[in-house]
Amino acid sequence: MLETDLYSLPIEGAKFVKACGGNTHPDGEACATLAKIGPDAWALGDSKRRSAEPLRFTTKELDAAGIDPARFGLSA
């Protein structure tokens, strides 16, 4: 199986969807953003740190971390 460098995939124009919940912070609720950037590739960001580069994961890695794209209204 050929490995893809997830950080070589473009995220310009990717539609990030926000999911909130859990911890609250004086600046507001804790939220994460997720976008599908390839057939088996995802970009995960922090809504409070918009200038930070989103982390990239495969679907298998998201699953191992307990992150369900359905929580964001997305399907794997």
C-alpha positions as CSV (number, residue, x, y, z in Angstrom):
1,M,0.0,0.0,0.0
2,L,1.3,3.4,-1.0
3,E,1.6,5.9,1.9
4,T,0.5,9.5,1.3
5,D,2.2,12.4,3.1
6,L,-0.9,14.0,4.7
7,Y,0.8,17.3,5.0
8,S,1.4,17.5,1.2
9,L,-2.4,17.5,0.6
10,P,-3.8,20.9,0.1
11,I,-6.4,22.3,2.6
12,E,-7.0,25.6,0.8
13,G,-10.8,25.7,0.2
14,A,-11.5,22.7,2.5
15,K,-14.8,23.1,4.3
16,F,-14.1,22.9,8.1
17,V,-17.1,22.0,10.3
18,K,-17.1,22.9,14.0
19,A,-18.1,20.7,16.9
20,C,-18.3,22.0,20.4
21,G,-18.7,20.5,23.9
22,G,-16.9,19.4,26.9
23,N,-14.6,21.9,28.6
24,T,-15.4,25.5,28.8
25,H,-12.9,28.3,28.9
26,P,-13.2,32.0,29.9
27,D,-13.0,32.8,26.2
28,G,-15.9,30.5,25.3
29,E,-16.7,26.8,24.7
30,A,-13.9,24.4,23.6
31,C,-14.5,23.6,19.9
32,A,-12.6,21.6,17.3
33,T,-12.9,21.9,13.5
34,L,-12.6,19.0,11.0
35,A,-12.4,18.8,7.2
36,K,-12.1,15.9,4.9
37,I,-9.1,16.7,2.6
38,G,-8.8,13.4,0.8
39,P,-10.4,9.9,0.5
40,D,-8.7,8.8,3.7
41,A,-7.4,12.1,5.0
42,W,-8.6,14.7,7.6
43,A,-7.5,18.0,8.9
44,L,-8.3,18.8,12.6
45,G,-8.0,22.3,13.9
46,D,-8.8,24.4,17.0
47,S,-11.5,27.0,16.6
48,K,-9.7,29.3,19.1
49,R,-6.4,29.1,17.4
50,R,-7.3,29.8,13.8
51,S,-3.7,30.7,12.8
52,A,-2.4,27.3,14.0
53,E,-1.8,24.8,11.2
54,P,-4.5,22.0,11.5
55,L,-3.1,18.5,12.3
56,R,-3.7,15.8,9.7
57,F,-4.9,12.3,10.3
58,T,-6.1,9.2,8.4
59,T,-9.5,7.8,9.1
60,K,-7.9,5.0,11.1
61,E,-5.9,7.4,13.2
62,L,-9.1,9.5,13.9
63,D,-10.9,6.3,15.0
64,A,-8.0,5.3,17.3
65,A,-8.1,8.8,18.9
66,G,-11.9,8.4,19.5
67,I,-12.8,11.2,17.0
68,D,-15.9,10.4,15.0
69,P,-16.4,12.5,11.9
70,A,-20.2,11.9,12.4
71,R,-20.0,14.2,15.5
72,F,-19.1,16.9,13.0
73,G,-21.9,15.9,10.5
74,L,-19.3,14.3,8.2
75,S,-19.0,10.8,7.0
76,A,-15.9,8.8,6.6
